[in-house]
Short mmCIF file of C-alpha atoms in Angstrom, two decimals:
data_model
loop_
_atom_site.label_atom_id
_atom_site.label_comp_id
_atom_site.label_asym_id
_atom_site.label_seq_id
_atom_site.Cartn_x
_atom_site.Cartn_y
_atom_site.Cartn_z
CA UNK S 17 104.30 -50.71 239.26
CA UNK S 18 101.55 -50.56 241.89
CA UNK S 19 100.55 -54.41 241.37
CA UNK S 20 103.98 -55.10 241.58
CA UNK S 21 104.35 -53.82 244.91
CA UNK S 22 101.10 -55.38 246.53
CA UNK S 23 102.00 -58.67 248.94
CA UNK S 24 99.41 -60.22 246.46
CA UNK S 25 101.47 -59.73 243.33
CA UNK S 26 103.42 -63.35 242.31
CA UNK S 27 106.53 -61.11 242.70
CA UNK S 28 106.38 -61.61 246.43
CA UNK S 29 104.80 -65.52 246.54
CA UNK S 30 108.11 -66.88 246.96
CA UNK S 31 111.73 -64.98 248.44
CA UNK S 32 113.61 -65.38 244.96
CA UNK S 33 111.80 -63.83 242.87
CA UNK S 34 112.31 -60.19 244.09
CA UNK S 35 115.67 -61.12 245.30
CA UNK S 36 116.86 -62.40 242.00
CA UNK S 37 115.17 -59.67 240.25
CA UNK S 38 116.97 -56.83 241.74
CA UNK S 39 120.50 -59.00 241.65
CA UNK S 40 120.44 -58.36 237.96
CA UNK S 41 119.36 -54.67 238.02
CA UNK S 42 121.30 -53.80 240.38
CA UNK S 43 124.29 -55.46 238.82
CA UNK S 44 123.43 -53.42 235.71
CA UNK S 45 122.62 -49.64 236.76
CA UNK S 46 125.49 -49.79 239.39
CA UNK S 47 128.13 -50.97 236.84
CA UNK S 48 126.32 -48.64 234.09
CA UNK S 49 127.09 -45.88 237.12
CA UNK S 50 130.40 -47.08 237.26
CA UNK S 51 131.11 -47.04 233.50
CA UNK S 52 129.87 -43.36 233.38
CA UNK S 53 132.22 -42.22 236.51
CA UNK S 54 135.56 -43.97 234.80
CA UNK S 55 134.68 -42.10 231.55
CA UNK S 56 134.08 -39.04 232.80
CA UNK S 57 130.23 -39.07 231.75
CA UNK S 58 129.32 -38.12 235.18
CA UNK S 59 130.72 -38.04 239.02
CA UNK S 60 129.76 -39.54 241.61
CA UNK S 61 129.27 -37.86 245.12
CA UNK S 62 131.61 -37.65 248.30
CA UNK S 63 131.29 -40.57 250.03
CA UNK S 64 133.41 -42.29 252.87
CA UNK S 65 136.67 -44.40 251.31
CA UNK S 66 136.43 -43.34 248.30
CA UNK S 67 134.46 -44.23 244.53
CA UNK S 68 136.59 -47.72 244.24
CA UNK S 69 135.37 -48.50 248.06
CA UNK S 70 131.80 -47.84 247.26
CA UNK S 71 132.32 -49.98 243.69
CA UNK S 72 133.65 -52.52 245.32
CA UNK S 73 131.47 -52.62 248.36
CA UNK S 74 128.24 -52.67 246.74
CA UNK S 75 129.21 -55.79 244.14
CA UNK S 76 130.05 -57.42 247.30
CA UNK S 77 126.89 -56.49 249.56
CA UNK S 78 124.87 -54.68 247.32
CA UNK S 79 124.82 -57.60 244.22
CA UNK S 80 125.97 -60.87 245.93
CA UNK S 81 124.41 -60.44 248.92
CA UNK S 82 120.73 -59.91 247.03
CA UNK S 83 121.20 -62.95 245.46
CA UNK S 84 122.33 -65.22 248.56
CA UNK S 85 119.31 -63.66 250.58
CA UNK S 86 117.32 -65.19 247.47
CA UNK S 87 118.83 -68.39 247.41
CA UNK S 88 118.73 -69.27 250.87
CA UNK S 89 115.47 -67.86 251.92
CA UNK S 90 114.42 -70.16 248.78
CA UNK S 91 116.68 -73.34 249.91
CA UNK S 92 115.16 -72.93 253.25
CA UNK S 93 111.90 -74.62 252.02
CA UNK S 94 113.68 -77.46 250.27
CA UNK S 95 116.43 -78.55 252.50
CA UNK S 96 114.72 -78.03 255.44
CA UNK S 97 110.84 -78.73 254.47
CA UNK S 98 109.98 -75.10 256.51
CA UNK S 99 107.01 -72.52 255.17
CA UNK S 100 108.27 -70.40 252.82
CA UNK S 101 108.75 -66.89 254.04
CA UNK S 102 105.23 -64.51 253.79
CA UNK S 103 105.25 -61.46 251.34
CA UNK S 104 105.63 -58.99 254.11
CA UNK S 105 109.08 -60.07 255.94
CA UNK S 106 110.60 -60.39 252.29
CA UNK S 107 109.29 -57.15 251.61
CA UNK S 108 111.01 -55.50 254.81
CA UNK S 109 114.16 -57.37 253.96
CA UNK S 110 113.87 -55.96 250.47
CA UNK S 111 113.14 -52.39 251.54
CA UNK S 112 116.24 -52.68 253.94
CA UNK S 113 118.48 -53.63 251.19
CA UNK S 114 117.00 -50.90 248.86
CA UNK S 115 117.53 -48.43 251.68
CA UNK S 116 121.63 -49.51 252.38
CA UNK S 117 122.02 -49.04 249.00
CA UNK S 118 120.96 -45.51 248.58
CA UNK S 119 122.20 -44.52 251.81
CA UNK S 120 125.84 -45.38 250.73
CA UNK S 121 125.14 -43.40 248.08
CA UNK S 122 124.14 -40.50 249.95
CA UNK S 123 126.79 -41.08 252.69
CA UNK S 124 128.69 -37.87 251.71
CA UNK S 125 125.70 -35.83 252.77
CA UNK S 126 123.67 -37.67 255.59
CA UNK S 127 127.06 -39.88 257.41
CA UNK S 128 127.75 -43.45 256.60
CA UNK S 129 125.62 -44.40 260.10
CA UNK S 130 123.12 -44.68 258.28
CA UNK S 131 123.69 -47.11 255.45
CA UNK S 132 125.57 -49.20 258.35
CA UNK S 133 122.11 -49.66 260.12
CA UNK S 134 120.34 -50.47 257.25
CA UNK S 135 122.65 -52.81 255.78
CA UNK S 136 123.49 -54.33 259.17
CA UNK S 137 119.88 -54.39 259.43
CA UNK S 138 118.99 -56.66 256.20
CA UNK S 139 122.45 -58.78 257.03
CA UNK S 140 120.76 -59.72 260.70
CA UNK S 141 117.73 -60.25 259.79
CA UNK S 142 118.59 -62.87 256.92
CA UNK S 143 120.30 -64.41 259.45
CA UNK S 144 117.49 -64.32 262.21
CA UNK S 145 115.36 -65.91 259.58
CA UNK S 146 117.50 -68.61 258.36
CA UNK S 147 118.54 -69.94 261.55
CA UNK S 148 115.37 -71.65 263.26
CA UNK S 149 114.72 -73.73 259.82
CA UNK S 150 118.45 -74.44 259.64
CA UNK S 151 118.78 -75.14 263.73
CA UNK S 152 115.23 -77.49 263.84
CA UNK S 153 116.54 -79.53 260.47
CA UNK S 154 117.13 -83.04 261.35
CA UNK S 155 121.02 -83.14 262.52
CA UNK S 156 121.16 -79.59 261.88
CA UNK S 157 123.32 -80.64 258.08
CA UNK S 158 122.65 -77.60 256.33
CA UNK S 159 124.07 -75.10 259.47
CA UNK S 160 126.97 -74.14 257.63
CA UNK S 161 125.43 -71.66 255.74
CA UNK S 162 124.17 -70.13 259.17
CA UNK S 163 128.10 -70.41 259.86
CA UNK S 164 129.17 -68.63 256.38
CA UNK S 165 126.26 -65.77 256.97
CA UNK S 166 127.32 -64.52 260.34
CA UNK S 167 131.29 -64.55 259.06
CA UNK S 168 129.95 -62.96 256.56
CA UNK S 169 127.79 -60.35 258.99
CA UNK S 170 131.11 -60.12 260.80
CA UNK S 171 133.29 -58.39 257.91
CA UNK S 172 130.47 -56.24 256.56
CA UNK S 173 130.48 -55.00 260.55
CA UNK S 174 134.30 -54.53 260.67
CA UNK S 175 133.67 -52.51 257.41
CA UNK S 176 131.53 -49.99 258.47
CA UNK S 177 133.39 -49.70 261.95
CA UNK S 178 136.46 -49.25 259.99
CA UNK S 179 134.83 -46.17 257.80
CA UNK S 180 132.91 -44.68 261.00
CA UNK S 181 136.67 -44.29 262.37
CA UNK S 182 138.07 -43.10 259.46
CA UNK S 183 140.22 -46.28 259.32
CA UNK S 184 141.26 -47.93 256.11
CA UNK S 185 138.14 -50.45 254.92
CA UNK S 186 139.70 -52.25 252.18
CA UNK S 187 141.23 -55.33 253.91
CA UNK S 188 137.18 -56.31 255.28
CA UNK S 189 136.18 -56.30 251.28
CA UNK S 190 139.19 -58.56 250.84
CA UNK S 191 137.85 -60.74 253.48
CA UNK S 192 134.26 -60.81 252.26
CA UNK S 193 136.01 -62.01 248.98
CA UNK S 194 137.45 -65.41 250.55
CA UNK S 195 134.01 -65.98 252.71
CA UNK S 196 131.93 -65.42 249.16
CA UNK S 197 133.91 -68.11 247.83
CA UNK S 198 133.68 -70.40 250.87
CA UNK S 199 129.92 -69.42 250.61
CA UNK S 200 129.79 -70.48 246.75
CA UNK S 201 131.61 -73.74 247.48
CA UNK S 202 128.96 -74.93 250.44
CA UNK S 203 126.03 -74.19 248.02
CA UNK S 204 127.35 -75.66 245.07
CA UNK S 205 128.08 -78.97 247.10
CA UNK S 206 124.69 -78.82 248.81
CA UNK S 207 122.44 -78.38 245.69
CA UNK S 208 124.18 -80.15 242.88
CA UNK S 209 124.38 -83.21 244.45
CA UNK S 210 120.38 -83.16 244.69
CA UNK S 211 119.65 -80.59 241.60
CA UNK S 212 122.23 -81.53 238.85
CA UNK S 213 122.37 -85.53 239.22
CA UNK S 214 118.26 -84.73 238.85
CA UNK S 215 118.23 -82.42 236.29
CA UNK S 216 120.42 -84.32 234.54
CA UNK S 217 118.35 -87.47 234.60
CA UNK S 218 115.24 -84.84 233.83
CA UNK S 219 116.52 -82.54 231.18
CA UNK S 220 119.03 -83.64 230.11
CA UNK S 221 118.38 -87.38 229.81
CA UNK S 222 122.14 -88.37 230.71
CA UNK S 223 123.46 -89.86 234.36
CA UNK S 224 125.52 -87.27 236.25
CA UNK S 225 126.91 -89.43 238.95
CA UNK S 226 127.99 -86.13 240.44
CA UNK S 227 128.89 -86.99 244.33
CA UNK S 228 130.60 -83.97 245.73
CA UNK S 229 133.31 -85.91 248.13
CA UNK S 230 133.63 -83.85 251.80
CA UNK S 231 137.48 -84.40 251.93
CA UNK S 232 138.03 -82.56 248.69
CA UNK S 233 135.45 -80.06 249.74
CA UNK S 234 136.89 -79.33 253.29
CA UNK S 235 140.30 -79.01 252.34
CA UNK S 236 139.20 -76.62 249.78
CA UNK S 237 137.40 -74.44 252.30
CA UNK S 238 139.88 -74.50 254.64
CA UNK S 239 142.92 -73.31 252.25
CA UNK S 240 140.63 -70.36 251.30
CA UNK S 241 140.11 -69.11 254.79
CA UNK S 242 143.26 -69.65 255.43
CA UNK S 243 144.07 -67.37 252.61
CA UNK S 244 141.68 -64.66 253.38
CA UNK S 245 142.87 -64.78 257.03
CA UNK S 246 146.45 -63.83 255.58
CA UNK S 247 145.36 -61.64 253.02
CA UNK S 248 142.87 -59.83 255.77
CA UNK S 249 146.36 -60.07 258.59
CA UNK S 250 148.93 -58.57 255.80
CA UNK S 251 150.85 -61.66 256.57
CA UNK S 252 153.25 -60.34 253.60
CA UNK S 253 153.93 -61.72 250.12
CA UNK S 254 155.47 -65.21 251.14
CA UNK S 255 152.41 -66.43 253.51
CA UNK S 256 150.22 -64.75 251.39
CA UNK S 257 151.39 -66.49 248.18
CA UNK S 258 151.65 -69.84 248.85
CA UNK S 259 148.23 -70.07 250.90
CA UNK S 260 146.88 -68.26 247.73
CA UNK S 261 148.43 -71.03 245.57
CA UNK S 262 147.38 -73.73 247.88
CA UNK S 263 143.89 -72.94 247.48
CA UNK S 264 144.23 -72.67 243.88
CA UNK S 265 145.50 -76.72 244.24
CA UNK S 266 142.61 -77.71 246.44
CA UNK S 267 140.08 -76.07 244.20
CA UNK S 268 141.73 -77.80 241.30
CA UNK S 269 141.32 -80.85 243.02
CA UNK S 270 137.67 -80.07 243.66
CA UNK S 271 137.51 -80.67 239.53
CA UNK S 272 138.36 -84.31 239.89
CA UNK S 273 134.90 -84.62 241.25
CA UNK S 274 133.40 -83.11 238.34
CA UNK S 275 134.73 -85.42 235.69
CA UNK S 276 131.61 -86.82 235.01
CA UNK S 277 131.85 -88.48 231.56
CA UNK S 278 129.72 -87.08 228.50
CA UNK S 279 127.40 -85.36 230.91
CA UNK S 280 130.10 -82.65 231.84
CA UNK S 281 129.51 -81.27 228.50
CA UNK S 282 125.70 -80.33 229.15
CA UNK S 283 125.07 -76.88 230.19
CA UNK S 284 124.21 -77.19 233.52
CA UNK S 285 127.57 -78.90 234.51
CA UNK S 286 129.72 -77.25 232.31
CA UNK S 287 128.80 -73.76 233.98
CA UNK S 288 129.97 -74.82 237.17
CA UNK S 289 132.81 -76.39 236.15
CA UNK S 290 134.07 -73.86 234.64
CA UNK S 291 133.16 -71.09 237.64
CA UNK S 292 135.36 -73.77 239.57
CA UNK S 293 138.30 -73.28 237.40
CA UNK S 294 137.73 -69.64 236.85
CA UNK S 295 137.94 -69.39 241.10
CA UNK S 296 141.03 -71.99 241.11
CA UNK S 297 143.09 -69.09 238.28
CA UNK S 298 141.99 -66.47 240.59
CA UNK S 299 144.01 -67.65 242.95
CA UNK S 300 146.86 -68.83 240.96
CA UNK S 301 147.35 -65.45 239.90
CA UNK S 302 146.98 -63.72 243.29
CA UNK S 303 149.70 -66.39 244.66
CA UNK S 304 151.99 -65.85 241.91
CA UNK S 305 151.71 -62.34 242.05
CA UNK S 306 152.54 -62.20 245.55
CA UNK S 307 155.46 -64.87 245.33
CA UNK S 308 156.78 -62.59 242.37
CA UNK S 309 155.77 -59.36 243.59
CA UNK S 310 153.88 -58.50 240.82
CA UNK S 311 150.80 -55.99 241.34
CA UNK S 312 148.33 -58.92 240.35
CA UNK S 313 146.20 -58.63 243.69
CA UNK S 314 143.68 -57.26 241.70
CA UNK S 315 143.46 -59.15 238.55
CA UNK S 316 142.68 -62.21 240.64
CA UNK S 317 140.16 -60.60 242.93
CA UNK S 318 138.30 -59.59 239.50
CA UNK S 319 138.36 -63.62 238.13
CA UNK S 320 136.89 -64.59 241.66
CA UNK S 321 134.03 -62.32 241.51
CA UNK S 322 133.36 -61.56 237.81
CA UNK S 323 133.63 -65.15 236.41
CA UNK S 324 133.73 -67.41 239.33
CA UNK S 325 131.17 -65.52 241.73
CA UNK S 326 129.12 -64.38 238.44
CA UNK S 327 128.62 -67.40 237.25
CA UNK S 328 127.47 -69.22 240.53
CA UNK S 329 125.32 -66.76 240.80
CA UNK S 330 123.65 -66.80 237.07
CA UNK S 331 123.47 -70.43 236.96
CA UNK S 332 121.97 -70.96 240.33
CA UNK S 333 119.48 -68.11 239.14
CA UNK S 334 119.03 -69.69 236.32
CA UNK S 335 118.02 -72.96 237.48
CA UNK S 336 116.17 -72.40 240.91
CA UNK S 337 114.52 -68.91 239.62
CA UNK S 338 112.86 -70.78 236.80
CA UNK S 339 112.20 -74.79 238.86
CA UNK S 340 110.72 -73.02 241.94
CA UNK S 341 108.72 -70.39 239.90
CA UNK S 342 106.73 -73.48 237.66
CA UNK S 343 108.69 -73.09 234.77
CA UNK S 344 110.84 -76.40 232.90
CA UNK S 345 114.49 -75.03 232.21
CA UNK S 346 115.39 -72.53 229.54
CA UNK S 347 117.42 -74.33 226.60
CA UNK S 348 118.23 -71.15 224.31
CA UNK S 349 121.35 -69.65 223.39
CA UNK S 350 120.41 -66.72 225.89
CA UNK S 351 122.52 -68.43 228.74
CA UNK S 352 125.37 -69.40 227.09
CA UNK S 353 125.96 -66.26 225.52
CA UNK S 354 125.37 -64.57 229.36
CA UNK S 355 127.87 -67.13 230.09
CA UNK S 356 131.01 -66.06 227.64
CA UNK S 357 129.70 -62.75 227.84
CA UNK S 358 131.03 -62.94 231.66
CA UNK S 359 133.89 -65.18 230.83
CA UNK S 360 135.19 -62.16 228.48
CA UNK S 361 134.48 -59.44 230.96
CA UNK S 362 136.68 -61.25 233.39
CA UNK S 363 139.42 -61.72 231.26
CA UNK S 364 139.50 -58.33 229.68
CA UNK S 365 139.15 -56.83 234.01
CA UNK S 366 142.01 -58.89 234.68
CA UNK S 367 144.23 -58.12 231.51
CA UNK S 368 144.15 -54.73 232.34
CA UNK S 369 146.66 -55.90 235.41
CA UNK S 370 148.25 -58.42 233.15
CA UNK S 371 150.64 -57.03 231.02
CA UNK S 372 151.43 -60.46 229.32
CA UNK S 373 147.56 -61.56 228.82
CA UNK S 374 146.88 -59.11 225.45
CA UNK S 375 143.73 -58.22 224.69
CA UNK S 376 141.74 -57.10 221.64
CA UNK S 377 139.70 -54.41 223.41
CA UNK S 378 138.10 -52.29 219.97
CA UNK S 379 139.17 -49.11 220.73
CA UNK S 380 138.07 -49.63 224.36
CA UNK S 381 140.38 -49.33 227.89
CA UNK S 382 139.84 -53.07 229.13
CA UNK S 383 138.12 -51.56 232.16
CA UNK S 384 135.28 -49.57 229.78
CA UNK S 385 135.30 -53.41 227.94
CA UNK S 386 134.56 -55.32 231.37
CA UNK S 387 131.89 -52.93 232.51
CA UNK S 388 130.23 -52.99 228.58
CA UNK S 389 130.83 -56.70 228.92
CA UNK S 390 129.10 -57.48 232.77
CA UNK S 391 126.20 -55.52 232.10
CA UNK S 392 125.52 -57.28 228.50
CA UNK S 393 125.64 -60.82 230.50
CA UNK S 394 122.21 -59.21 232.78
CA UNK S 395 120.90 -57.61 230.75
CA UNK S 396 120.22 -60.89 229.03
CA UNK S 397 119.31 -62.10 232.15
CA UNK S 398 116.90 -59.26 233.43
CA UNK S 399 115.31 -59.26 229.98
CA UNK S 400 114.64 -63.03 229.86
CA UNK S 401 113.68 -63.52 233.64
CA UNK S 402 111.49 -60.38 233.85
CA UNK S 403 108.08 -62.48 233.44
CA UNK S 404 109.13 -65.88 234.93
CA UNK S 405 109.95 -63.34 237.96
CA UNK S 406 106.94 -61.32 238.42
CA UNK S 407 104.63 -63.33 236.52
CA UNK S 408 102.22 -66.48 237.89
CA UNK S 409 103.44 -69.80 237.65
CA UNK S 410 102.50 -71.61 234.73
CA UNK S 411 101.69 -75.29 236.87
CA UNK S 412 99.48 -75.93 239.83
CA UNK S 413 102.25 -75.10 242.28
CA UNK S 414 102.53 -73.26 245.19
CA UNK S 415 105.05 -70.21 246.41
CA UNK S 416 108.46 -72.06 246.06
CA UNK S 417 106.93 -75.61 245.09
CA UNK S 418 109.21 -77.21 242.53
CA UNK S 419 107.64 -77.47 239.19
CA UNK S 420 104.48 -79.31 238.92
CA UNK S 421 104.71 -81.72 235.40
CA UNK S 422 102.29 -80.33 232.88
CA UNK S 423 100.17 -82.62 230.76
CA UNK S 424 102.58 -81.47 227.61
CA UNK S 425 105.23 -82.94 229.10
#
């Protein structure tokens, strides 16, 4: 554990690796916490809004926002051509993460000030650090993930200000929900263009032609905001609804971009293809539910962040954890099977607010299922990333270098 911890270890040579590294423990021992709470296995302390607050709130800036400070601390060297960031400011950043997290925990006991500054803390510095590569990048094209990070800054701020005042939290997790998904959208249109069409050509020896049209993309992103805006405002079940169901359209549309011939079929377009459609039934099902005043709010928050915002996530860890750490792409059957593992623990989270989606559950509530479910999916992860993570790259590459061919290939 000691050489794991020294600035010298290849743990810290590039941002990812600790960043992705944690995303999949923590998205294990928190829902493993979780699990044990809704069976009664243990309790969980006192803490401000509640057990389904703190759930919620650290899958949301506890597990996403781990991996988006690895991805864009990492996409900062590509898109931009900047320095990678040293050991020791990833290793603060980590440490300030760590620290939010058990500070929540704690909250009951020691005040939620204190997980506010630390969280706020790791949420302003990733943003400190991305913006000078993002500002000084020819025509500044990549700022919109500066944009996305301070909106998202924003909400976890109006959280915390809401619990220091005893106010009602809730509607800035909603909110975080829409900007995730805006967030999710921006990557996936900035790195498939230049990462699938490639690996594609690479791996997969097929031609992508993937071209992800700004039209499609913008109208997309605008009907979600739109919809987290009302959502966030209460703007009641009618506004709510239809802006719900309108994004559900644009994202649909999104698809049409996707339809890529043969090549849609290969793993690394299928997966987010599929996250796309998972995130366009999420919000079918929230609009509908609204429009028919059915208590679905909650079923479709669950297929935007277990399936759609799970899936991003694995198969963006998937492909730049492995690339930028010297390693070729992993072809097993691990990935898939993280993949329907996911796909199931959505569908079993959202049928337990579905009355008409019936589920085969083993004995299990479809809540127990989900949580047995999500933490199968990284383990899988964890257990197959542990030494690409932590371990020295395998090529003559440097910190986040992309993979350097090897004379076997």
């Amino acid at each position: 554990m000691a050489s794991l911890l020294s600035p010298r270890a290849p743990l810290w040579c590039c941002p990812f690796r600790p960043f992705f590294l944690l995303t999949a423990l923590h998205g294990i021992v928190v829902m493993a916490v979780w699990l044990a709470w809704l069976s009664g296995w243990m309790p969980l302390p006192d803490m401000p809004g509640g057990p389904f607050v703190w759930h919620a709130h650290e899958m949301l800036f506890g597990f996403a926002a781990a991996s988006i400070a690895g991805f864009l601390l990492t996409a900062l060297t590509e898109f931009t051509g900047s320095a990678a960031l040293p050991p020791r400011p990833v290793q603060r950043l980590v440490w300030l993460w760590l620290g939010g997290r058990v500070a929540y925990l704690l909250s009951g006991s020691v005040g939620i000030a204190w997980a506010a500054a630390l969280d706020m803390g790791f949420m302003l510095s990733l943003a400190a650090h991305s913006f000078g590569p993002l500002w000084r990048a020819p025509e500044r094209r990549h700022m919109s993930f500066f944009y996305a990070l301070v909106a998202l800054t924003g909400a976890h701020l109006g959280f915390y200000i809401s619990l220091l005042l005893g106010h009602e939290a809730l509607p800035w997790l909603r909110l975080s929900i829409g900007l995730l998904m805006i967030l999710v959208i921006v990557a996936l249109s900035r790195i498939s263009m230049a990462l699938f069409n490639e690996v594609m050509g690479k791996y997969g020896g097929l031609t992508a032609d993937y071209v992800a049209r700004p039209p499609r993309r913008n109208l997309a992103l605008f009907t979600i905001g739109l919809s987290a805006v009302a959502t966030f405002a209460q703007a009641g079940p009618g506004v709510s609804g239809w802006l719900a169901c309108a994004a559900a359209a644009a994202i649909l549309n999104l698809l049409n971009d996707w339809h890529v011939g043969r090549a849609l079929w290969q793993r690394w377009v299928l997966i987010p293809y599929l996250l796309y459609w998972c995130m366009a039934l999420g919000y079918g099902v929230i609009g509908v539910g609204h429009l028919s005043e059915q208590p679905w709010q909650s079923a479709g928050e669950h297929l935007l962040l277990v399936a759609a915002l799970g899936l991003a996530i694995l198969v963006v860890m998937s492909i730049a954890g492995r690339v930028h750490a010297g390693h070729a792409l992993d072809g097993r059957l691990w990935l898939p099977a993280a993949v329907l593992l996911l796909l199931l623990a959505a569908i079993s989270r959202a049928g337990a607010s579905l009355p008409f989606l019936p589920l085969a559950t083993w004995g299990l509530s479809p809540l127990t299922l989900a949580a047995v479910l999500w933490i199968g999916a990284w383990l899988l992860y964890a257990a197959y990333a542990w030494r690409v993570l932590t371990g020295p790259r395998p090529d003559l590459g440097q910190a986040c270098d992309e993979r350097m061919p090897l004379p076997s290939d």
